[in-house]
DNA sequence: TGAGGATACCTCGAACCAAAAGGTATAACA
DNA sequence: TGTTATACCTTTTGGTTCGAGGTATCCTCA
């Protein structure tokens, strides 16, 4: 029954979403393309990843959403809350830590 | 049935192991502590992660092992093969790509 | 001597996340 | 009218990592 910790490098999709929403409100479909773009095609997350993360972030209060009809379609725009900003700061710290750790490991001595 | 790709940032344990073994031969238990050390405590992988990865790397020819009795215990030392060096190069490239992608995303405009 | 901790190997089950594919519906374009 | 693009969503599958458990030897120290 022991609840295991999340895998040590998870939470990157969440991090990217929160970071993008820090700049401005965006909707799901837009975020999918945006992530591919801002990461220089290095990371491509499908809708099957984005939407569930968005929903869980909203459930836990990191995001708030509002629906906007545009043309005949409806867009759901997401914005950061206070809690979301805190969450973003935490994830950025986590990421920085492991990224630095890996860099250290890779650069260290002998490429003998 | 469609075979899904491995998660976009997996393979880091594998990368770290290969990198450490590039410098010198090491045995499993040693690698567990070494990873914690060289990453500045940022990453800590248990034996439940290390041993299976070691075994699968050996099966696919990236590592070769030899047993050495030391005191009354037996250590299994692992060394890189040619294929292991190629694999390491590939994983380093992959890692560099996504690491750069994320850095770009995080640094980009407005910390408004 | 015997209890406990460190060393050293290993495996199994559960948890968790992301991939892919599928499903609905409207708009635009050819 | 059919195909592509927009826009939302969920479910199934698959792979990786986590945690805990299991065996055995050695060393320390009461």
PDB file of C-alpha atoms (C1' of nucleotides) in Angstrom:
ATOM      1  CA  UNK A   1       0.000   0.000   0.000  1.00  0.00           C
ATOM      2  CA  UNK A   2       2.914   2.309   0.471  1.00  0.00           C
ATOM      3  CA  UNK A   3       2.365   5.295  -1.753  1.00  0.00           C
ATOM      4  CA  UNK A   4       5.457   5.707  -3.896  1.00  0.00           C
ATOM      5  CA  UNK A   5       6.936   9.086  -4.691  1.00  0.00           C
ATOM      6  CA  UNK A   6       6.453  10.512  -8.134  1.00  0.00           C
ATOM      7  CA  UNK A   7       9.253   9.597 -10.531  1.00  0.00           C
ATOM      8  CA  UNK A   8      12.178  11.912 -10.012  1.00  0.00           C
ATOM      9  CA  UNK A   9      11.844  13.841 -13.225  1.00  0.00           C
ATOM     10  CA  UNK A  10       8.168  14.043 -13.722  1.00  0.00           C
ATOM     11  CA  UNK A  11       6.272  17.279 -13.659  1.00  0.00           C
ATOM     12  CA  UNK A  12       7.907  18.764 -16.715  1.00  0.00           C
ATOM     13  CA  UNK A  13       4.667  19.014 -18.692  1.00  0.00           C
ATOM     14  CA  UNK A  14       3.159  20.789 -15.719  1.00  0.00           C
ATOM     15  CA  UNK A  15       6.153  23.100 -15.476  1.00  0.00           C
ATOM     16  CA  UNK A  16       5.961  24.082 -19.123  1.00  0.00           C
ATOM     17  CA  UNK A  17       2.243  24.767 -18.968  1.00  0.00           C
ATOM     18  CA  UNK A  18       2.535  26.953 -15.909  1.00  0.00           C
ATOM     19  CA  UNK A  19       5.438  28.836 -17.402  1.00  0.00           C
ATOM     20  CA  UNK A  20       3.567  29.621 -20.591  1.00  0.00           C
ATOM     21  CA  UNK A  21       0.520  30.757 -18.678  1.00  0.00           C
ATOM     22  CA  UNK A  22       2.676  33.083 -16.642  1.00  0.00           C
ATOM     23  CA  UNK A  23       3.115  35.227 -19.721  1.00  0.00           C
ATOM     24  CA  UNK A  24      -0.522  35.300 -20.755  1.00  0.00           C
ATOM     25  CA  UNK A  25      -3.794  33.410 -20.703  1.00  0.00           C
ATOM     26  CA  UNK A  26      -4.001  30.619 -23.222  1.00  0.00           C
ATOM     27  CA  UNK A  27      -6.335  27.797 -24.204  1.00  0.00           C
ATOM     28  CA  UNK A  28      -5.562  24.097 -24.440  1.00  0.00           C
ATOM     29  CA  UNK A  29      -5.218  23.637 -28.127  1.00  0.00           C
ATOM     30  CA  UNK A  30      -3.004  26.698 -28.279  1.00  0.00           C
ATOM     31  CA  UNK A  31      -0.773  25.358 -25.534  1.00  0.00           C
ATOM     32  CA  UNK A  32      -0.203  22.141 -27.424  1.00  0.00           C
ATOM     33  CA  UNK A  33       1.298  24.005 -30.365  1.00  0.00           C
ATOM     34  CA  UNK A  34       3.023  26.547 -28.205  1.00  0.00           C
ATOM     35  CA  UNK A  35       5.023  23.972 -26.298  1.00  0.00           C
ATOM     36  CA  UNK A  36       6.370  22.508 -29.479  1.00  0.00           C
ATOM     37  CA  UNK A  37       7.300  25.972 -30.596  1.00  0.00           C
ATOM     38  CA  UNK A  38       8.997  27.406 -27.538  1.00  0.00           C
ATOM     39  CA  UNK A  39      11.056  24.292 -27.003  1.00  0.00           C
ATOM     40  CA  UNK A  40      12.362  24.471 -30.542  1.00  0.00           C
ATOM     41  CA  UNK A  41      10.550  21.253 -31.503  1.00  0.00           C
ATOM     42  CA  UNK A  42      12.514  19.405 -28.827  1.00  0.00           C
ATOM     43  CA  UNK A  43       9.404  18.547 -26.856  1.00  0.00           C
ATOM     44  CA  UNK A  44       6.033  17.729 -28.276  1.00  0.00           C
ATOM     45  CA  UNK A  45       3.186  16.943 -25.928  1.00  0.00           C
ATOM     46  CA  UNK A  46      -0.099  15.721 -27.338  1.00  0.00           C
ATOM     47  CA  UNK A  47      -3.581  16.658 -26.269  1.00  0.00           C
ATOM     48  CA  UNK A  48      -3.801  13.440 -24.318  1.00  0.00           C
ATOM     49  CA  UNK A  49      -1.145  14.856 -22.029  1.00  0.00           C
ATOM     50  CA  UNK A  50      -2.132  18.517 -21.951  1.00  0.00           C
ATOM     51  CA  UNK A  51      -5.831  18.341 -21.204  1.00  0.00           C
ATOM     52  CA  UNK A  52      -5.619  16.028 -18.210  1.00  0.00           C
ATOM     53  CA  UNK A  53      -2.822  18.115 -16.688  1.00  0.00           C
ATOM     54  CA  UNK A  54      -4.820  21.294 -17.231  1.00  0.00           C
ATOM     55  CA  UNK A  55      -7.826  19.753 -15.523  1.00  0.00           C
ATOM     56  CA  UNK A  56      -5.884  18.530 -12.552  1.00  0.00           C
ATOM     57  CA  UNK A  57      -4.196  21.907 -12.147  1.00  0.00           C
ATOM     58  CA  UNK A  58      -7.564  23.552 -12.134  1.00  0.00           C
ATOM     59  CA  UNK A  59      -8.960  21.067  -9.619  1.00  0.00           C
ATOM     60  CA  UNK A  60      -6.158  21.775  -7.189  1.00  0.00           C
ATOM     61  CA  UNK A  61      -6.533  25.526  -7.576  1.00  0.00           C
ATOM     62  CA  UNK A  62      -3.403  26.361  -9.553  1.00  0.00           C
ATOM     63  CA  UNK A  63      -5.407  27.524 -12.539  1.00  0.00           C
ATOM     64  CA  UNK A  64      -8.743  29.116 -13.148  1.00  0.00           C
ATOM     65  CA  UNK A  65     -10.575  28.866 -16.440  1.00  0.00           C
ATOM     66  CA  UNK A  66     -13.148  30.769 -18.378  1.00  0.00           C
ATOM     67  CA  UNK A  67     -14.943  29.737 -21.525  1.00  0.00           C
ATOM     68  CA  UNK A  68     -14.951  32.105 -24.441  1.00  0.00           C
ATOM     69  CA  UNK A  69     -17.015  31.506 -27.566  1.00  0.00           C
ATOM     70  CA  UNK A  70     -14.943  32.428 -30.615  1.00  0.00           C
ATOM     71  CA  UNK A  71     -16.610  32.065 -33.955  1.00  0.00           C
ATOM     72  CA  UNK A  72     -18.742  28.975 -33.495  1.00  0.00           C
ATOM     73  CA  UNK A  73     -16.240  27.178 -31.268  1.00  0.00           C
ATOM     74  CA  UNK A  74     -15.627  27.477 -27.615  1.00  0.00           C
ATOM     75  CA  UNK A  75     -12.238  28.042 -26.155  1.00  0.00           C
ATOM     76  CA  UNK A  76     -11.367  27.424 -22.555  1.00  0.00           C
ATOM     77  CA  UNK A  77      -8.813  29.959 -21.412  1.00  0.00           C
ATOM     78  CA  UNK A  78      -6.618  29.232 -18.424  1.00  0.00           C
ATOM     79  CA  UNK A  79      -4.953  31.722 -16.122  1.00  0.00           C
ATOM     80  CA  UNK A  80      -2.530  31.350 -13.233  1.00  0.00           C
ATOM     81  CA  UNK A  81      -3.757  31.835  -9.691  1.00  0.00           C
ATOM     82  CA  UNK A  82      -1.650  32.762  -6.712  1.00  0.00           C
ATOM     83  CA  UNK A  83      -1.286  29.116  -5.910  1.00  0.00           C
ATOM     84  CA  UNK A  84      -0.262  28.416  -9.479  1.00  0.00           C
ATOM     85  CA  UNK A  85       2.512  30.965  -9.257  1.00  0.00           C
ATOM     86  CA  UNK A  86       3.799  29.304  -6.103  1.00  0.00           C
ATOM     87  CA  UNK A  87       3.614  25.946  -7.763  1.00  0.00           C
ATOM     88  CA  UNK A  88       5.544  27.287 -10.732  1.00  0.00           C
ATOM     89  CA  UNK A  89       8.272  28.638  -8.493  1.00  0.00           C
ATOM     90  CA  UNK A  90       8.591  25.304  -6.757  1.00  0.00           C
ATOM     91  CA  UNK A  91       8.780  23.321  -9.979  1.00  0.00           C
ATOM     92  CA  UNK A  92      11.350  25.691 -11.414  1.00  0.00           C
ATOM     93  CA  UNK A  93      13.485  25.135  -8.342  1.00  0.00           C
ATOM     94  CA  UNK A  94      13.119  21.373  -8.597  1.00  0.00           C
ATOM     95  CA  UNK A  95      14.011  21.415 -12.232  1.00  0.00           C
ATOM     96  CA  UNK A  96      17.017  23.607 -11.701  1.00  0.00           C
ATOM     97  CA  UNK A  97      18.284  21.242  -9.056  1.00  0.00           C
ATOM     98  CA  UNK A  98      18.112  18.082 -11.105  1.00  0.00           C
ATOM     99  CA  UNK A  99      19.258  19.775 -14.270  1.00  0.00           C
ATOM    100  CA  UNK A 100      22.327  21.037 -12.453  1.00  0.00           C
ATOM    101  CA  UNK A 101      22.892  17.648 -10.870  1.00  0.00           C
ATOM    102  CA  UNK A 102      22.877  15.914 -14.217  1.00  0.00           C
ATOM    103  CA  UNK A 103      25.100  18.558 -15.780  1.00  0.00           C
ATOM    104  CA  UNK A 104      27.620  18.036 -13.007  1.00  0.00           C
ATOM    105  CA  UNK A 105      27.565  14.293 -13.496  1.00  0.00           C
ATOM    106  CA  UNK A 106      28.046  14.604 -17.236  1.00  0.00           C
ATOM    107  CA  UNK A 107      30.800  17.172 -17.194  1.00  0.00           C
ATOM    108  CA  UNK A 108      32.848  15.733 -14.350  1.00  0.00           C
ATOM    109  CA  UNK A 109      36.352  14.376 -14.928  1.00  0.00           C
ATOM    110  CA  UNK A 110      37.598  11.894 -17.497  1.00  0.00           C
ATOM    111  CA  UNK A 111      36.197  11.796 -20.956  1.00  0.00           C
ATOM    112  CA  UNK A 112      39.268   9.570 -21.017  1.00  0.00           C
TER     113      UNK A 112
ATOM    114  CA  UNK B   1      -1.666  -2.337 -30.450  1.00  0.00           C
ATOM    115  CA  UNK B   2       0.230   0.698 -31.631  1.00  0.00           C
ATOM    116  CA  UNK B   3       3.572   0.634 -29.882  1.00  0.00           C
ATOM    117  CA  UNK B   4       3.934   3.840 -27.938  1.00  0.00           C
ATOM    118  CA  UNK B   5       7.236   5.647 -27.675  1.00  0.00           C
ATOM    119  CA  UNK B   6       9.059   5.798 -24.372  1.00  0.00           C
ATOM    120  CA  UNK B   7       8.186   8.873 -22.312  1.00  0.00           C
ATOM    121  CA  UNK B   8      10.063  11.874 -23.635  1.00  0.00           C
ATOM    122  CA  UNK B   9      12.437  12.240 -20.743  1.00  0.00           C
ATOM    123  CA  UNK B  10      13.149   8.712 -19.713  1.00  0.00           C
ATOM    124  CA  UNK B  11      16.531   7.106 -19.918  1.00  0.00           C
ATOM    125  CA  UNK B  12      18.244   9.367 -17.423  1.00  0.00           C
ATOM    126  CA  UNK B  13      19.186   6.557 -15.056  1.00  0.00           C
ATOM    127  CA  UNK B  14      20.681   4.775 -18.033  1.00  0.00           C
ATOM    128  CA  UNK B  15      22.543   7.910 -19.071  1.00  0.00           C
ATOM    129  CA  UNK B  16      24.040   8.420 -15.630  1.00  0.00           C
ATOM    130  CA  UNK B  17      25.167   4.826 -15.341  1.00  0.00           C
ATOM    131  CA  UNK B  18      26.839   4.827 -18.716  1.00  0.00           C
ATOM    132  CA  UNK B  19      28.531   8.106 -17.990  1.00  0.00           C
ATOM    133  CA  UNK B  20      29.981   6.907 -14.715  1.00  0.00           C
ATOM    134  CA  UNK B  21      31.213   3.708 -16.287  1.00  0.00           C
ATOM    135  CA  UNK B  22      32.956   5.713 -18.971  1.00  0.00           C
ATOM    136  CA  UNK B  23      35.433   6.889 -16.374  1.00  0.00           C
ATOM    137  CA  UNK B  24      36.105   3.506 -14.819  1.00  0.00           C
ATOM    138  CA  UNK B  25      34.642   0.103 -14.050  1.00  0.00           C
ATOM    139  CA  UNK B  26      32.280   0.048 -11.113  1.00  0.00           C
ATOM    140  CA  UNK B  27      29.955  -2.370  -9.364  1.00  0.00           C
ATOM    141  CA  UNK B  28      26.252  -1.970  -8.673  1.00  0.00           C
ATOM    142  CA  UNK B  29      26.239  -1.020  -5.057  1.00  0.00           C
ATOM    143  CA  UNK B  30      28.995   1.478  -5.723  1.00  0.00           C
ATOM    144  CA  UNK B  31      27.017   3.048  -8.541  1.00  0.00           C
ATOM    145  CA  UNK B  32      24.043   3.599  -6.277  1.00  0.00           C
ATOM    146  CA  UNK B  33      26.082   5.761  -3.936  1.00  0.00           C
ATOM    147  CA  UNK B  34      28.073   7.334  -6.696  1.00  0.00           C
ATOM    148  CA  UNK B  35      25.029   8.703  -8.467  1.00  0.00           C
ATOM    149  CA  UNK B  36      23.842  10.406  -5.335  1.00  0.00           C
ATOM    150  CA  UNK B  37      27.293  11.866  -4.907  1.00  0.00           C
ATOM    151  CA  UNK B  38      28.091  13.153  -8.376  1.00  0.00           C
ATOM    152  CA  UNK B  39      24.686  14.776  -8.738  1.00  0.00           C
ATOM    153  CA  UNK B  40      25.195  16.652  -5.506  1.00  0.00           C
ATOM    154  CA  UNK B  41      22.390  14.717  -3.797  1.00  0.00           C
ATOM    155  CA  UNK B  42      19.960  15.989  -6.410  1.00  0.00           C
ATOM    156  CA  UNK B  43      19.225  12.536  -7.742  1.00  0.00           C
ATOM    157  CA  UNK B  44      19.049   9.397  -5.713  1.00  0.00           C
ATOM    158  CA  UNK B  45      18.315   6.128  -7.447  1.00  0.00           C
ATOM    159  CA  UNK B  46      17.690   3.018  -5.393  1.00  0.00           C
ATOM    160  CA  UNK B  47      18.927  -0.477  -6.029  1.00  0.00           C
ATOM    161  CA  UNK B  48      15.535  -1.351  -7.426  1.00  0.00           C
ATOM    162  CA  UNK B  49      16.304   1.004 -10.288  1.00  0.00           C
ATOM    163  CA  UNK B  50      20.013   0.382 -10.769  1.00  0.00           C
ATOM    164  CA  UNK B  51      20.193  -3.393 -10.902  1.00  0.00           C
ATOM    165  CA  UNK B  52      17.479  -3.914 -13.489  1.00  0.00           C
ATOM    166  CA  UNK B  53      18.961  -1.227 -15.742  1.00  0.00           C
ATOM    167  CA  UNK B  54      22.415  -2.763 -15.399  1.00  0.00           C
ATOM    168  CA  UNK B  55      21.054  -6.159 -16.354  1.00  0.00           C
ATOM    169  CA  UNK B  56      19.192  -4.880 -19.350  1.00  0.00           C
ATOM    170  CA  UNK B  57      22.231  -2.937 -20.548  1.00  0.00           C
ATOM    171  CA  UNK B  58      24.277  -6.086 -20.299  1.00  0.00           C
ATOM    172  CA  UNK B  59      21.672  -8.115 -22.156  1.00  0.00           C
ATOM    173  CA  UNK B  60      21.675  -5.717 -25.062  1.00  0.00           C
ATOM    174  CA  UNK B  61      25.436  -5.623 -25.222  1.00  0.00           C
ATOM    175  CA  UNK B  62      26.155  -2.139 -23.894  1.00  0.00           C
ATOM    176  CA  UNK B  63      27.964  -3.475 -20.853  1.00  0.00           C
ATOM    177  CA  UNK B  64      30.028  -6.483 -19.988  1.00  0.00           C
ATOM    178  CA  UNK B  65      30.457  -7.737 -16.441  1.00  0.00           C
ATOM    179  CA  UNK B  66      32.920  -9.733 -14.450  1.00  0.00           C
ATOM    180  CA  UNK B  67      32.558 -11.066 -10.929  1.00  0.00           C
ATOM    181  CA  UNK B  68      35.290 -10.343  -8.444  1.00  0.00           C
ATOM    182  CA  UNK B  69      35.386 -11.878  -4.975  1.00  0.00           C
ATOM    183  CA  UNK B  70      36.417  -9.252  -2.467  1.00  0.00           C
ATOM    184  CA  UNK B  71      36.702 -10.358   1.113  1.00  0.00           C
ATOM    185  CA  UNK B  72      33.890 -12.852   1.457  1.00  0.00           C
ATOM    186  CA  UNK B  73      31.533 -10.911  -0.803  1.00  0.00           C
ATOM    187  CA  UNK B  74      31.246 -10.911  -4.521  1.00  0.00           C
ATOM    188  CA  UNK B  75      31.203  -7.774  -6.566  1.00  0.00           C
ATOM    189  CA  UNK B  76      29.991  -7.599 -10.121  1.00  0.00           C
ATOM    190  CA  UNK B  77      31.995  -5.036 -12.036  1.00  0.00           C
ATOM    191  CA  UNK B  78      30.596  -3.495 -15.174  1.00  0.00           C
ATOM    192  CA  UNK B  79      32.522  -1.988 -18.076  1.00  0.00           C
ATOM    193  CA  UNK B  80      31.421  -0.147 -21.217  1.00  0.00           C
ATOM    194  CA  UNK B  81      31.558  -1.892 -24.563  1.00  0.00           C
ATOM    195  CA  UNK B  82      31.797  -0.232 -27.945  1.00  0.00           C
ATOM    196  CA  UNK B  83      28.046  -0.378 -28.208  1.00  0.00           C
ATOM    197  CA  UNK B  84      27.734   1.152 -24.773  1.00  0.00           C
ATOM    198  CA  UNK B  85      29.854   4.104 -25.816  1.00  0.00           C
ATOM    199  CA  UNK B  86      27.633   4.649 -28.843  1.00  0.00           C
ATOM    200  CA  UNK B  87      24.564   4.424 -26.673  1.00  0.00           C
ATOM    201  CA  UNK B  88      26.049   6.951 -24.270  1.00  0.00           C
ATOM    202  CA  UNK B  89      26.733   9.381 -27.096  1.00  0.00           C
ATOM    203  CA  UNK B  90      23.173   9.078 -28.315  1.00  0.00           C
ATOM    204  CA  UNK B  91      21.656   9.608 -24.883  1.00  0.00           C
ATOM    205  CA  UNK B  92      23.856  12.606 -24.247  1.00  0.00           C
ATOM    206  CA  UNK B  93      22.621  14.141 -27.467  1.00  0.00           C
ATOM    207  CA  UNK B  94      18.999  13.467 -26.582  1.00  0.00           C
ATOM    208  CA  UNK B  95      19.449  14.942 -23.164  1.00  0.00           C
ATOM    209  CA  UNK B  96      21.153  18.031 -24.489  1.00  0.00           C
ATOM    210  CA  UNK B  97      18.283  18.615 -26.887  1.00  0.00           C
ATOM    211  CA  UNK B  98      15.511  18.490 -24.341  1.00  0.00           C
ATOM    212  CA  UNK B  99      17.478  20.283 -21.681  1.00  0.00           C
ATOM    213  CA  UNK B 100      18.079  23.123 -24.111  1.00  0.00           C
ATOM    214  CA  UNK B 101      14.449  23.099 -25.166  1.00  0.00           C
ATOM    215  CA  UNK B 102      13.243  23.469 -21.616  1.00  0.00           C
ATOM    216  CA  UNK B 103      15.790  26.159 -20.838  1.00  0.00           C
ATOM    217  CA  UNK B 104      14.548  28.135 -23.820  1.00  0.00           C
ATOM    218  CA  UNK B 105      10.973  27.803 -22.691  1.00  0.00           C
ATOM    219  CA  UNK B 106      11.773  28.898 -19.168  1.00  0.00           C
ATOM    220  CA  UNK B 107      13.940  31.856 -20.053  1.00  0.00           C
ATOM    221  CA  UNK B 108      11.834  33.257 -22.862  1.00  0.00           C
ATOM    222  CA  UNK B 109      10.139  36.636 -22.549  1.00  0.00           C
ATOM    223  CA  UNK B 110       8.025  38.007 -19.735  1.00  0.00           C
ATOM    224  CA  UNK B 111       8.740  37.129 -16.179  1.00  0.00           C
ATOM    225  CA  UNK B 112       6.203  39.928 -16.029  1.00  0.00           C
TER     226      UNK B 112
ATOM    227  C1'  DT C   1      28.658 -14.499  21.467  1.00  0.00           C
ATOM    228  C1'  DG C   2      25.475 -12.276  19.591  1.00  0.00           C
ATOM    229  C1'  DA C   3      23.110  -8.163  17.935  1.00  0.00           C
ATOM    230  C1'  DG C   4      23.193  -4.587  14.676  1.00  0.00           C
ATOM    231  C1'  DG C   5      24.785  -2.125  10.875  1.00  0.00           C
ATOM    232  C1'  DA C   6      27.167  -1.902   6.580  1.00  0.00           C
ATOM    233  C1'  DT C   7      28.192  -4.194   2.343  1.00  0.00           C
ATOM    234  C1'  DA C   8      26.568  -6.589  -1.794  1.00  0.00           C
ATOM    235  C1'  DC C   9      23.604  -8.994  -4.659  1.00  0.00           C
ATOM    236  C1'  DC C  10      18.805  -9.609  -6.441  1.00  0.00           C
ATOM    237  C1'  DT C  11      13.367  -9.567  -7.683  1.00  0.00           C
ATOM    238  C1'  DC C  12       8.520  -8.592  -7.457  1.00  0.00           C
ATOM    239  C1'  DG C  13       4.411  -5.723  -7.141  1.00  0.00           C
ATOM    240  C1'  DA C  14       2.364  -1.425  -7.222  1.00  0.00           C
ATOM    241  C1'  DA C  15       2.233   3.303  -8.634  1.00  0.00           C
ATOM    242  C1'  DC C  16       2.560   6.626 -11.864  1.00  0.00           C
ATOM    243  C1'  DC C  17       2.980   9.204 -16.017  1.00  0.00           C
ATOM    244  C1'  DA C  18       2.915   9.983 -20.738  1.00  0.00           C
ATOM    245  C1'  DA C  19       1.679   8.099 -25.739  1.00  0.00           C
ATOM    246  C1'  DA C  20      -1.578   7.086 -28.901  1.00  0.00           C
ATOM    247  C1'  DA C  21      -5.735   6.704 -30.538  1.00  0.00           C
ATOM    248  C1'  DG C  22     -10.372   7.442 -30.568  1.00  0.00           C
ATOM    249  C1'  DG C  23     -14.600  10.369 -29.990  1.00  0.00           C
ATOM    250  C1'  DT C  24     -17.587  14.791 -30.754  1.00  0.00           C
ATOM    251  C1'  DA C  25     -18.457  19.070 -33.091  1.00  0.00           C
ATOM    252  C1'  DT C  26     -17.914  23.444 -35.807  1.00  0.00           C
ATOM    253  C1'  DA C  27     -15.556  26.321 -39.415  1.00  0.00           C
ATOM    254  C1'  DA C  28     -13.098  27.023 -43.637  1.00  0.00           C
ATOM    255  C1'  DC C  29     -11.660  25.798 -48.076  1.00  0.00           C
ATOM    256  C1'  DA C  30     -11.524  23.733 -52.362  1.00  0.00           C
TER     257       DA C  30
ATOM    258  C1'  DT D   1     -19.353  17.654 -50.430  1.00  0.00           C
ATOM    259  C1'  DG D   2     -15.487  16.010 -48.546  1.00  0.00           C
ATOM    260  C1'  DT D   3     -11.211  17.030 -46.338  1.00  0.00           C
ATOM    261  C1'  DT D   4      -8.358  19.769 -43.312  1.00  0.00           C
ATOM    262  C1'  DA D   5      -7.988  22.661 -39.317  1.00  0.00           C
ATOM    263  C1'  DT D   6      -9.758  24.119 -34.990  1.00  0.00           C
ATOM    264  C1'  DA D   7     -11.222  22.880 -30.328  1.00  0.00           C
ATOM    265  C1'  DC D   8     -12.707  20.166 -26.702  1.00  0.00           C
ATOM    266  C1'  DC D   9     -12.373  15.638 -24.187  1.00  0.00           C
ATOM    267  C1'  DT D  10     -11.524  10.462 -22.327  1.00  0.00           C
ATOM    268  C1'  DT D  11      -9.889   5.790 -22.281  1.00  0.00           C
ATOM    269  C1'  DT D  12      -6.615   2.260 -22.973  1.00  0.00           C
ATOM    270  C1'  DT D  13      -2.128   0.905 -23.149  1.00  0.00           C
ATOM    271  C1'  DG D  14       2.669   0.724 -22.229  1.00  0.00           C
ATOM    272  C1'  DG D  15       6.916   1.554 -20.052  1.00  0.00           C
ATOM    273  C1'  DT D  16       9.659   3.249 -16.222  1.00  0.00           C
ATOM    274  C1'  DT D  17      10.536   4.081 -11.739  1.00  0.00           C
ATOM    275  C1'  DC D  18       9.601   3.283  -6.706  1.00  0.00           C
ATOM    276  C1'  DG D  19       9.460   0.822  -2.581  1.00  0.00           C
ATOM    277  C1'  DA D  20       9.807  -3.008  -0.002  1.00  0.00           C
ATOM    278  C1'  DG D  21      11.281  -7.399   0.566  1.00  0.00           C
ATOM    279  C1'  DG D  22      14.647 -11.273   0.387  1.00  0.00           C
ATOM    280  C1'  DT D  23      19.509 -13.583   0.949  1.00  0.00           C
ATOM    281  C1'  DA D  24      24.152 -13.623   2.639  1.00  0.00           C
ATOM    282  C1'  DT D  25      28.756 -12.087   4.406  1.00  0.00           C
ATOM    283  C1'  DC D  26      31.596  -9.006   7.148  1.00  0.00           C
ATOM    284  C1'  DC D  27      32.762  -5.860  10.987  1.00  0.00           C
ATOM    285  C1'  DT D  28      32.148  -3.580  15.335  1.00  0.00           C
ATOM    286  C1'  DC D  29      31.280  -3.485  20.058  1.00  0.00           C
ATOM    287  C1'  DA D  30      29.034  -4.588  24.065  1.00  0.00           C
TER     288       DA D  30
END
